[in-house]
Amino acid sequence: MTKHEIKIAFNEYDSIEELSEADQKLCAEAESALASSHSPYSKFKVGVAVKLKSGTVLHASNQENVAYPSGLCAERVALFNWGANHADDPIIAMAVTAHTNEFPILKPVTSCGSCLQVMAECEKRQNSPMKVLLYCIDGPVWVMSGVDSMMPFAFFEERLIQTT
């Protein structure tokens, strides 16, 4: 038997005010994206802002459907938009935030496994990591350099890539 251990690393800031001006702005952009959330069932709004190398900022929010599997998380809405319309403009950073009137959110909300897998694929596609800011409104901010810290066992199968 061989024992393996995985450690993650991220920086925690007590509030958004401790971030750089650029990161504060990206978190504010994610917060503004909450307005377009369609979440009548869970009442849990998620907003995302993605900053591209060109300076373009993409906004997205979660989109629910009465048939729950038919909805989509804010992160994937943003990243699929990037892949379809901006794939030649690398992602520099991504801020994620959430809000609900149903209960207090006291720490950053983390992305689900499906979103983390898509984030990992985007990093692979652009051949560089992205900064990820998980922003709790009126609370702490967790900052990661790349998705590896969040999902160390992302699925990549090189044999699926066909060459001609």
Tab-separated table of N, CA and C in Angstrom:
chain	number	residue	atom	x	y	z
A	1	MET	N	0.842	-1.181	0.000
A	1	MET	CA	0.000	0.000	0.000
A	1	MET	C	0.885	1.242	0.000
A	2	THR	N	0.422	2.235	-0.747
A	2	THR	CA	1.075	3.535	-0.763
A	2	THR	C	0.058	4.574	-0.341
A	3	LYS	N	0.403	5.344	0.633
A	3	LYS	CA	-0.489	6.422	1.083
A	3	LYS	C	-0.108	7.711	0.354
A	4	HIS	N	-1.129	8.370	-0.183
A	4	HIS	CA	-0.930	9.648	-0.856
A	4	HIS	C	-1.705	10.706	-0.091
A	5	GLU	N	-1.206	11.908	-0.125
A	5	GLU	CA	-1.884	13.006	0.551
A	5	GLU	C	-1.940	14.191	-0.396
A	6	ILE	N	-3.092	14.825	-0.443
A	6	ILE	CA	-3.275	16.008	-1.287
A	6	ILE	C	-3.546	17.190	-0.377
A	7	LYS	N	-2.849	18.266	-0.618
A	7	LYS	CA	-3.063	19.493	0.142
A	7	LYS	C	-3.517	20.577	-0.832
A	8	ILE	N	-4.432	21.396	-0.368
A	8	ILE	CA	-4.880	22.506	-1.198
A	8	ILE	C	-4.345	23.800	-0.605
A	9	ALA	N	-4.251	24.791	-1.439
A	9	ALA	CA	-3.760	26.089	-0.981
A	9	ALA	C	-4.669	27.185	-1.535
A	10	PHE	N	-5.060	28.085	-0.657
A	10	PHE	CA	-5.790	29.264	-1.095
A	10	PHE	C	-5.575	30.364	-0.076
A	11	ASN	N	-5.801	31.585	-0.507
A	11	ASN	CA	-5.696	32.730	0.384
A	11	ASN	C	-7.093	33.146	0.806
A	12	GLU	N	-7.249	33.435	2.088
A	12	GLU	CA	-8.526	33.926	2.602
A	12	GLU	C	-8.352	35.374	3.044
A	13	TYR	N	-9.231	36.213	2.540
A	13	TYR	CA	-9.261	37.624	2.914
A	13	TYR	C	-10.530	37.848	3.727
A	14	ASP	N	-10.416	38.636	4.780
A	14	ASP	CA	-11.567	38.869	5.659
A	14	ASP	C	-12.700	39.604	4.963
A	15	SER	N	-12.349	40.436	3.988
A	15	SER	CA	-13.373	41.194	3.265
A	15	SER	C	-12.837	41.590	1.897
A	16	ILE	N	-13.732	42.045	1.073
A	16	ILE	CA	-13.388	42.459	-0.291
A	16	ILE	C	-12.407	43.637	-0.280
A	17	GLU	N	-12.443	44.446	0.779
A	17	GLU	CA	-11.579	45.623	0.863
A	17	GLU	C	-10.093	45.265	0.899
A	18	GLU	N	-9.762	44.034	1.269
A	18	GLU	CA	-8.364	43.598	1.319
A	18	GLU	C	-7.816	43.213	-0.055
A	19	LEU	N	-8.683	43.082	-1.046
A	19	LEU	CA	-8.262	42.679	-2.390
A	19	LEU	C	-7.703	43.860	-3.167
A	20	SER	N	-7.001	43.548	-4.247
A	20	SER	CA	-6.551	44.594	-5.165
A	20	SER	C	-7.780	45.272	-5.772
A	21	GLU	N	-7.577	46.451	-6.312
A	21	GLU	CA	-8.693	47.180	-6.925
A	21	GLU	C	-9.314	46.376	-8.066
A	22	ALA	N	-8.477	45.714	-8.855
A	22	ALA	CA	-8.979	44.920	-9.985
A	22	ALA	C	-9.830	43.746	-9.492
A	23	ASP	N	-9.388	43.075	-8.433
A	23	ASP	CA	-10.154	41.951	-7.902
A	23	ASP	C	-11.444	42.423	-7.236
A	24	GLN	N	-11.404	43.576	-6.568
A	24	GLN	CA	-12.623	44.144	-5.990
A	24	GLN	C	-13.646	44.425	-7.087
A	25	LYS	N	-13.166	44.974	-8.179
A	25	LYS	CA	-14.061	45.297	-9.295
A	25	LYS	C	-14.683	44.027	-9.884
A	26	LEU	N	-13.874	42.968	-10.022
A	26	LEU	CA	-14.403	41.721	-10.587
A	26	LEU	C	-15.453	41.115	-9.654
A	27	CYS	N	-15.219	41.184	-8.353
A	27	CYS	CA	-16.217	40.690	-7.389
A	27	CYS	C	-17.505	41.511	-7.484
A	28	ALA	N	-17.371	42.827	-7.646
A	28	ALA	CA	-18.549	43.682	-7.802
A	28	ALA	C	-19.301	43.334	-9.083
A	29	GLU	N	-18.578	42.988	-10.137
A	29	GLU	CA	-19.205	42.574	-11.396
A	29	GLU	C	-19.982	41.268	-11.198
A	30	ALA	N	-19.413	40.342	-10.429
A	30	ALA	CA	-20.117	39.083	-10.133
A	30	ALA	C	-21.386	39.373	-9.339
A	31	GLU	N	-21.288	40.302	-8.401
A	31	GLU	CA	-22.467	40.666	-7.609
A	31	GLU	C	-23.546	41.280	-8.494
A	32	SER	N	-23.151	42.094	-9.454
A	32	SER	CA	-24.153	42.691	-10.352
A	32	SER	C	-24.806	41.635	-11.240
A	33	ALA	N	-24.091	40.545	-11.518
A	33	ALA	CA	-24.649	39.470	-12.346
A	33	ALA	C	-25.774	38.719	-11.639
A	34	LEU	N	-25.867	38.851	-10.326
A	34	LEU	CA	-26.956	38.199	-9.582
A	34	LEU	C	-28.327	38.637	-10.090
A	35	ALA	N	-28.409	39.856	-10.613
A	35	ALA	CA	-29.692	40.417	-11.063
A	35	ALA	C	-30.336	39.590	-12.176
A	36	SER	N	-29.524	38.903	-12.972
A	36	SER	CA	-30.092	38.136	-14.091
A	36	SER	C	-30.364	36.672	-13.730
A	37	SER	N	-30.147	36.312	-12.475
A	37	SER	CA	-30.401	34.933	-12.045
A	37	SER	C	-31.873	34.596	-12.187
A	38	HIS	N	-32.128	33.419	-12.748
A	38	HIS	CA	-33.493	32.894	-12.806
A	38	HIS	C	-33.523	31.724	-11.831
A	39	SER	N	-33.926	32.017	-10.585
A	39	SER	CA	-33.882	31.006	-9.528
A	39	SER	C	-35.166	31.015	-8.693
A	40	PRO	N	-36.322	30.858	-9.360
A	40	PRO	CA	-37.587	30.920	-8.621
A	40	PRO	C	-37.833	29.704	-7.721
A	41	TYR	N	-37.116	28.618	-7.927
A	41	TYR	CA	-37.353	27.389	-7.174
A	41	TYR	C	-36.470	27.328	-5.926
A	42	SER	N	-35.194	27.527	-6.093
A	42	SER	CA	-34.278	27.477	-4.944
A	42	SER	C	-34.170	28.825	-4.231
A	43	LYS	N	-34.469	29.905	-4.957
A	43	LYS	CA	-34.287	31.266	-4.441
A	43	LYS	C	-32.829	31.512	-4.043
A	44	PHE	N	-31.922	30.806	-4.678
A	44	PHE	CA	-30.488	30.896	-4.415
A	44	PHE	C	-29.822	31.426	-5.680
A	45	LYS	N	-29.471	32.693	-5.668
A	45	LYS	CA	-28.899	33.351	-6.840
A	45	LYS	C	-27.383	33.211	-6.837
A	46	VAL	N	-26.822	32.903	-7.992
A	46	VAL	CA	-25.371	32.839	-8.152
A	46	VAL	C	-24.994	33.734	-9.323
A	47	GLY	N	-23.979	34.554	-9.112
A	47	GLY	CA	-23.483	35.442	-10.155
A	47	GLY	C	-22.000	35.213	-10.391
A	48	VAL	N	-21.595	35.339	-11.640
A	48	VAL	CA	-20.204	35.113	-12.035
A	48	VAL	C	-19.759	36.243	-12.955
A	49	ALA	N	-18.513	36.645	-12.779
A	49	ALA	CA	-17.869	37.559	-13.719
A	49	ALA	C	-16.545	36.926	-14.121
A	50	VAL	N	-16.286	36.892	-15.409
A	50	VAL	CA	-15.068	36.301	-15.954
A	50	VAL	C	-14.294	37.404	-16.678
A	51	LYS	N	-13.059	37.634	-16.238
A	51	LYS	CA	-12.214	38.654	-16.878
A	51	LYS	C	-11.281	37.976	-17.868
A	52	LEU	N	-11.305	38.466	-19.091
A	52	LEU	CA	-10.468	37.928	-20.150
A	52	LEU	C	-9.209	38.769	-20.301
A	53	LYS	N	-8.208	38.215	-20.962
A	53	LYS	CA	-6.927	38.905	-21.143
A	53	LYS	C	-7.107	40.265	-21.813
A	54	SER	N	-8.055	40.371	-22.723
A	54	SER	CA	-8.305	41.631	-23.439
A	54	SER	C	-8.908	42.707	-22.539
A	55	GLY	N	-9.378	42.304	-21.345
A	55	GLY	CA	-10.070	43.230	-20.451
A	55	GLY	C	-11.578	43.069	-20.489
A	56	THR	N	-12.074	42.329	-21.461
A	56	THR	CA	-13.511	42.057	-21.544
A	56	THR	C	-13.957	41.293	-20.301
A	57	VAL	N	-15.120	41.646	-19.774
A	57	VAL	CA	-15.692	40.935	-18.638
A	57	VAL	C	-17.016	40.312	-19.080
A	58	LEU	N	-17.123	39.006	-18.899
A	58	LEU	CA	-18.349	38.277	-19.206
A	58	LEU	C	-19.132	38.093	-17.914
A	59	HIS	N	-20.445	38.252	-17.983
A	59	HIS	CA	-21.320	38.084	-16.820
A	59	HIS	C	-22.230	36.889	-17.055
A	60	ALA	N	-22.535	36.186	-15.975
A	60	ALA	CA	-23.459	35.055	-16.079
A	60	ALA	C	-24.116	34.827	-14.729
A	61	SER	N	-25.219	34.101	-14.764
A	61	SER	CA	-25.939	33.755	-13.537
A	61	SER	C	-26.568	32.386	-13.713
A	62	ASN	N	-26.968	31.805	-12.583
A	62	ASN	CA	-27.616	30.495	-12.651
A	62	ASN	C	-28.998	30.637	-13.296
A	63	GLN	N	-29.369	29.606	-14.034
A	63	GLN	CA	-30.632	29.587	-14.771
A	63	GLN	C	-31.355	28.291	-14.437
A	64	GLU	N	-32.367	28.386	-13.578
A	64	GLU	CA	-33.108	27.204	-13.156
A	64	GLU	C	-34.248	26.896	-14.117
A	65	ASN	N	-34.718	25.668	-14.002
A	65	ASN	CA	-35.845	25.198	-14.783
A	65	ASN	C	-36.669	24.304	-13.874
A	66	VAL	N	-37.970	24.296	-14.052
A	66	VAL	CA	-38.823	23.457	-13.212
A	66	VAL	C	-38.403	21.985	-13.289
A	67	ALA	N	-37.862	21.570	-14.403
A	67	ALA	CA	-37.242	20.255	-14.528
A	67	ALA	C	-35.774	20.452	-14.144
A	68	TYR	N	-35.467	20.275	-12.855
A	68	TYR	CA	-34.165	20.645	-12.300
A	68	TYR	C	-32.952	20.279	-13.150
A	69	PRO	N	-32.861	19.109	-13.735
A	69	PRO	CA	-31.645	18.829	-14.516
A	69	PRO	C	-31.477	19.737	-15.740
A	70	SER	N	-32.526	20.429	-16.117
A	70	SER	CA	-32.463	21.277	-17.307
A	70	SER	C	-31.861	22.650	-17.036
A	71	GLY	N	-31.668	23.004	-15.779
A	71	GLY	CA	-31.050	24.288	-15.449
A	71	GLY	C	-29.546	24.220	-15.602
A	72	LEU	N	-28.890	25.341	-15.336
A	72	LEU	CA	-27.430	25.379	-15.468
A	72	LEU	C	-26.854	26.360	-14.462
A	73	CYS	N	-25.738	25.960	-13.864
A	73	CYS	CA	-25.032	26.797	-12.896
A	73	CYS	C	-24.426	28.018	-13.589
A	74	ALA	N	-24.248	29.082	-12.831
A	74	ALA	CA	-23.696	30.327	-13.367
A	74	ALA	C	-22.302	30.134	-13.957
A	75	GLU	N	-21.479	29.319	-13.295
A	75	GLU	CA	-20.111	29.115	-13.783
A	75	GLU	C	-20.108	28.517	-15.184
A	76	ARG	N	-20.954	27.512	-15.401
A	76	ARG	CA	-20.985	26.879	-16.724
A	76	ARG	C	-21.621	27.780	-17.768
A	77	VAL	N	-22.616	28.586	-17.371
A	77	VAL	CA	-23.181	29.560	-18.311
A	77	VAL	C	-22.058	30.474	-18.802
A	78	ALA	N	-21.237	30.968	-17.874
A	78	ALA	CA	-20.140	31.875	-18.237
A	78	ALA	C	-19.082	31.177	-19.087
A	79	LEU	N	-18.686	29.995	-18.663
A	79	LEU	CA	-17.582	29.323	-19.354
A	79	LEU	C	-17.975	28.791	-20.726
A	80	PHE	N	-19.210	28.342	-20.880
A	80	PHE	CA	-19.649	27.918	-22.211
A	80	PHE	C	-19.791	29.124	-23.144
A	81	ASN	N	-20.193	30.268	-22.608
A	81	ASN	CA	-20.209	31.505	-23.396
A	81	ASN	C	-18.787	31.832	-23.850
A	82	TRP	N	-17.835	31.756	-22.923
A	82	TRP	CA	-16.444	32.011	-23.284
A	82	TRP	C	-16.001	31.064	-24.398
A	83	GLY	N	-16.244	29.769	-24.235
A	83	GLY	CA	-15.803	28.793	-25.229
A	83	GLY	C	-16.432	29.004	-26.593
A	84	ALA	N	-17.692	29.416	-26.620
A	84	ALA	CA	-18.398	29.607	-27.889
A	84	ALA	C	-18.047	30.929	-28.561
A	85	ASN	N	-17.701	31.944	-27.770
A	85	ASN	CA	-17.560	33.285	-28.345
A	85	ASN	C	-16.215	33.975	-28.129
A	86	HIS	N	-15.390	33.472	-27.199
A	86	HIS	CA	-14.158	34.199	-26.850
A	86	HIS	C	-12.977	33.277	-26.591
A	87	ALA	N	-12.975	32.068	-27.099
A	87	ALA	CA	-11.949	31.079	-26.739
A	87	ALA	C	-10.532	31.517	-27.090
A	88	ASP	N	-10.384	32.475	-27.992
A	88	ASP	CA	-9.051	32.959	-28.350
A	88	ASP	C	-8.572	34.074	-27.413
A	89	ASP	N	-9.374	34.407	-26.408
A	89	ASP	CA	-9.065	35.455	-25.437
A	89	ASP	C	-9.015	34.791	-24.050
A	90	PRO	N	-7.828	34.437	-23.568
A	90	PRO	CA	-7.721	33.630	-22.349
A	90	PRO	C	-8.403	34.241	-21.121
A	91	ILE	N	-8.895	33.363	-20.263
A	91	ILE	CA	-9.504	33.766	-18.997
A	91	ILE	C	-8.380	34.059	-18.002
A	92	ILE	N	-8.404	35.249	-17.438
A	92	ILE	CA	-7.424	35.644	-16.435
A	92	ILE	C	-7.958	35.323	-15.038
A	93	ALA	N	-9.212	35.675	-14.787
A	93	ALA	CA	-9.795	35.497	-13.456
A	93	ALA	C	-11.291	35.305	-13.562
A	94	MET	N	-11.829	34.674	-12.519
A	94	MET	CA	-13.258	34.393	-12.459
A	94	MET	C	-13.711	34.618	-11.018
A	95	ALA	N	-14.740	35.443	-10.824
A	95	ALA	CA	-15.298	35.686	-9.493
A	95	ALA	C	-16.688	35.074	-9.424
A	96	VAL	N	-16.973	34.418	-8.298
A	96	VAL	CA	-18.253	33.745	-8.085
A	96	VAL	C	-18.828	34.241	-6.757
A	97	THR	N	-20.105	34.619	-6.765
A	97	THR	CA	-20.768	35.014	-5.529
A	97	THR	C	-22.189	34.491	-5.519
A	98	ALA	N	-22.819	34.554	-4.357
A	98	ALA	CA	-24.182	34.049	-4.226
A	98	ALA	C	-24.964	34.907	-3.237
A	99	HIS	N	-26.302	34.836	-3.372
A	99	HIS	CA	-27.179	35.568	-2.456
A	99	HIS	C	-28.526	34.847	-2.370
A	100	THR	N	-29.082	34.858	-1.192
A	100	THR	CA	-30.447	34.386	-0.976
A	100	THR	C	-31.050	35.155	0.186
A	101	ASN	N	-32.344	35.356	0.146
A	101	ASN	CA	-33.052	35.961	1.276
A	101	ASN	C	-33.523	34.901	2.261
A	102	GLU	N	-33.278	33.634	1.952
A	102	GLU	CA	-33.783	32.514	2.748
A	102	GLU	C	-32.938	32.229	3.991
A	103	PHE	N	-31.649	32.540	3.948
A	103	PHE	CA	-30.739	32.283	5.063
A	103	PHE	C	-29.468	33.096	4.847
A	104	PRO	N	-28.711	33.345	5.913
A	104	PRO	CA	-27.465	34.090	5.738
A	104	PRO	C	-26.380	33.219	5.098
A	105	ILE	N	-25.608	33.800	4.218
A	105	ILE	CA	-24.448	33.131	3.633
A	105	ILE	C	-23.234	33.734	4.336
A	106	LEU	N	-22.529	32.933	5.100
A	106	LEU	CA	-21.466	33.426	5.972
A	106	LEU	C	-20.055	33.132	5.468
A	107	LYS	N	-19.962	32.301	4.434
A	107	LYS	CA	-18.657	31.998	3.856
A	107	LYS	C	-18.839	31.853	2.344
A	108	PRO	N	-17.763	31.891	1.592
A	108	PRO	CA	-17.892	31.768	0.142
A	108	PRO	C	-18.566	30.457	-0.267
A	109	VAL	N	-19.338	30.542	-1.323
A	109	VAL	CA	-19.997	29.366	-1.888
A	109	VAL	C	-19.040	28.766	-2.909
A	110	THR	N	-18.821	27.463	-2.804
A	110	THR	CA	-17.905	26.800	-3.726
A	110	THR	C	-18.667	26.266	-4.938
A	111	SER	N	-17.957	26.096	-6.016
A	111	SER	CA	-18.537	25.585	-7.255
A	111	SER	C	-18.768	24.079	-7.142
A	112	CYS	N	-19.796	23.590	-7.818
A	112	CYS	CA	-20.084	22.156	-7.808
A	112	CYS	C	-19.039	21.403	-8.645
A	113	GLY	N	-19.044	20.089	-8.520
A	113	GLY	CA	-18.088	19.270	-9.247
A	113	GLY	C	-18.178	19.408	-10.757
A	114	SER	N	-19.388	19.512	-11.290
A	114	SER	CA	-19.546	19.680	-12.743
A	114	SER	C	-18.910	20.983	-13.208
A	115	CYS	N	-19.126	22.035	-12.438
A	115	CYS	CA	-18.529	23.332	-12.802
A	115	CYS	C	-17.014	23.289	-12.690
A	116	LEU	N	-16.510	22.626	-11.640
A	116	LEU	CA	-15.061	22.510	-11.483
A	116	LEU	C	-14.442	21.752	-12.651
A	117	GLN	N	-15.117	20.710	-13.125
A	117	GLN	CA	-14.601	19.955	-14.269
A	117	GLN	C	-14.550	20.843	-15.517
A	118	VAL	N	-15.584	21.653	-15.723
A	118	VAL	CA	-15.591	22.568	-16.875
A	118	VAL	C	-14.498	23.620	-16.710
A	119	MET	N	-14.310	24.127	-15.507
A	119	MET	CA	-13.239	25.091	-15.260
A	119	MET	C	-11.876	24.468	-15.582
A	120	ALA	N	-11.670	23.223	-15.169
A	120	ALA	CA	-10.412	22.535	-15.454
A	120	ALA	C	-10.207	22.379	-16.960
A	121	GLU	N	-11.273	22.048	-17.667
A	121	GLU	CA	-11.181	21.903	-19.129
A	121	GLU	C	-10.835	23.235	-19.789
A	122	CYS	N	-11.402	24.331	-19.290
A	122	CYS	CA	-11.090	25.654	-19.845
A	122	CYS	C	-9.624	26.003	-19.622
A	123	GLU	N	-9.106	25.690	-18.433
A	123	GLU	CA	-7.681	25.933	-18.185
A	123	GLU	C	-6.823	25.111	-19.141
A	124	LYS	N	-7.199	23.869	-19.336
A	124	LYS	CA	-6.446	23.016	-20.264
A	124	LYS	C	-6.539	23.566	-21.687
A	125	ARG	N	-7.717	23.994	-22.070
A	125	ARG	CA	-7.942	24.517	-23.413
A	125	ARG	C	-7.091	25.746	-23.691
A	126	GLN	N	-6.946	26.623	-22.688
A	126	GLN	CA	-6.160	27.840	-22.884
A	126	GLN	C	-4.709	27.663	-22.431
A	127	ASN	N	-4.397	26.489	-21.891
A	127	ASN	CA	-3.041	26.145	-21.465
A	127	ASN	C	-2.491	27.103	-20.403
A	128	SER	N	-3.374	27.558	-19.507
A	128	SER	CA	-2.934	28.391	-18.390
A	128	SER	C	-4.021	28.409	-17.323
A	129	PRO	N	-3.603	28.535	-16.062
A	129	PRO	CA	-4.580	28.577	-14.984
A	129	PRO	C	-5.303	29.916	-14.930
A	130	MET	N	-6.443	29.926	-14.272
A	130	MET	CA	-7.170	31.174	-14.037
A	130	MET	C	-7.232	31.410	-12.533
A	131	LYS	N	-7.249	32.654	-12.137
A	131	LYS	CA	-7.464	32.987	-10.733
A	131	LYS	C	-8.949	32.816	-10.461
A	132	VAL	N	-9.286	32.185	-9.332
A	132	VAL	CA	-10.678	31.993	-8.956
A	132	VAL	C	-10.912	32.703	-7.626
A	133	LEU	N	-11.885	33.607	-7.615
A	133	LEU	CA	-12.260	34.333	-6.408
A	133	LEU	C	-13.653	33.889	-5.995
A	134	LEU	N	-13.762	33.284	-4.838
A	134	LEU	CA	-15.055	32.903	-4.281
A	134	LEU	C	-15.395	33.968	-3.255
A	135	TYR	N	-16.389	34.779	-3.554
A	135	TYR	CA	-16.677	36.018	-2.835
A	135	TYR	C	-17.964	35.897	-2.030
A	136	CYS	N	-17.854	36.029	-0.729
A	136	CYS	CA	-19.017	36.064	0.150
A	136	CYS	C	-19.357	37.534	0.397
A	137	ILE	N	-20.506	37.961	-0.049
A	137	ILE	CA	-20.913	39.353	0.138
A	137	ILE	C	-20.931	39.651	1.640
A	138	ASP	N	-20.274	40.723	2.029
A	138	ASP	CA	-20.139	41.112	3.444
A	138	ASP	C	-19.423	40.050	4.273
A	139	GLY	N	-18.548	39.285	3.643
A	139	GLY	CA	-17.815	38.240	4.348
A	139	GLY	C	-16.472	37.995	3.691
A	140	PRO	N	-15.896	36.828	3.957
A	140	PRO	CA	-14.567	36.526	3.426
A	140	PRO	C	-14.560	36.248	1.919
A	141	VAL	N	-13.362	36.320	1.362
A	141	VAL	CA	-13.122	35.990	-0.038
A	141	VAL	C	-12.006	34.954	-0.058
A	142	TRP	N	-12.230	33.859	-0.778
A	142	TRP	CA	-11.196	32.842	-0.955
A	142	TRP	C	-10.645	32.981	-2.367
A	143	VAL	N	-9.326	33.019	-2.486
A	143	VAL	CA	-8.680	33.203	-3.784
A	143	VAL	C	-7.762	32.020	-4.057
A	144	MET	N	-7.987	31.378	-5.204
A	144	MET	CA	-7.180	30.249	-5.641
A	144	MET	C	-6.463	30.602	-6.937
A	145	SER	N	-5.285	30.051	-7.096
A	145	SER	CA	-4.566	30.196	-8.354
A	145	SER	C	-4.724	28.895	-9.122
A	146	GLY	N	-5.730	28.847	-9.952
A	146	GLY	CA	-5.994	27.646	-10.724
A	146	GLY	C	-6.981	26.720	-10.040
A	147	VAL	N	-7.527	25.822	-10.810
A	147	VAL	CA	-8.578	24.923	-10.362
A	147	VAL	C	-8.005	23.689	-9.651
A	148	ASP	N	-6.717	23.404	-9.818
A	148	ASP	CA	-6.120	22.216	-9.187
A	148	ASP	C	-6.388	22.147	-7.690
A	149	SER	N	-6.350	23.305	-7.023
A	149	SER	CA	-6.595	23.317	-5.581
A	149	SER	C	-8.025	22.912	-5.243
A	150	MET	N	-8.932	23.138	-6.160
A	150	MET	CA	-10.337	22.877	-5.906
A	150	MET	C	-10.761	21.492	-6.372
A	151	MET	N	-10.084	20.976	-7.375
A	151	MET	CA	-10.446	19.675	-7.930
A	151	MET	C	-9.183	18.953	-8.409
A	152	PRO	N	-8.451	18.344	-7.481
A	152	PRO	CA	-7.174	17.737	-7.863
A	152	PRO	C	-7.320	16.518	-8.776
A	153	PHE	N	-8.496	15.923	-8.833
A	153	PHE	CA	-8.691	14.749	-9.682
A	153	PHE	C	-9.630	15.044	-10.844
A	154	ALA	N	-9.404	16.157	-11.525
A	154	ALA	CA	-10.197	16.456	-12.716
A	154	ALA	C	-9.990	15.341	-13.740
A	155	PHE	N	-11.017	15.069	-14.497
A	155	PHE	CA	-10.948	13.998	-15.487
A	155	PHE	C	-10.328	14.511	-16.775
A	156	PHE	N	-9.211	13.907	-17.164
A	156	PHE	CA	-8.589	14.171	-18.455
A	156	PHE	C	-8.141	12.827	-19.005
A	157	GLU	N	-8.586	12.502	-20.177
A	157	GLU	CA	-8.195	11.248	-20.825
A	157	GLU	C	-7.610	11.579	-22.176
A	158	GLU	N	-6.295	11.579	-22.237
A	158	GLU	CA	-5.598	11.968	-23.460
A	158	GLU	C	-5.914	11.046	-24.645
A	159	ARG	N	-6.261	9.803	-24.373
A	159	ARG	CA	-6.561	8.875	-25.459
A	159	ARG	C	-7.842	9.253	-26.189
A	160	LEU	N	-8.667	10.113	-25.602
A	160	LEU	CA	-9.884	10.552	-26.271
A	160	LEU	C	-9.608	11.611	-27.340
A	161	ILE	N	-8.437	12.212	-27.289
A	161	ILE	CA	-8.080	13.246	-28.263
A	161	ILE	C	-7.623	12.564	-29.534
A	162	GLN	N	-8.319	12.847	-30.616
A	162	GLN	CA	-7.998	12.248	-31.901
A	162	GLN	C	-7.032	13.136	-32.666
A	163	THR	N	-6.040	12.553	-33.253
A	163	THR	CA	-5.139	13.302	-34.116
A	163	THR	C	-5.306	12.802	-35.533
A	164	THR	N	-5.121	13.686	-36.495
A	164	THR	CA	-5.263	13.288	-37.893
A	164	THR	C	-3.967	13.391	-38.621
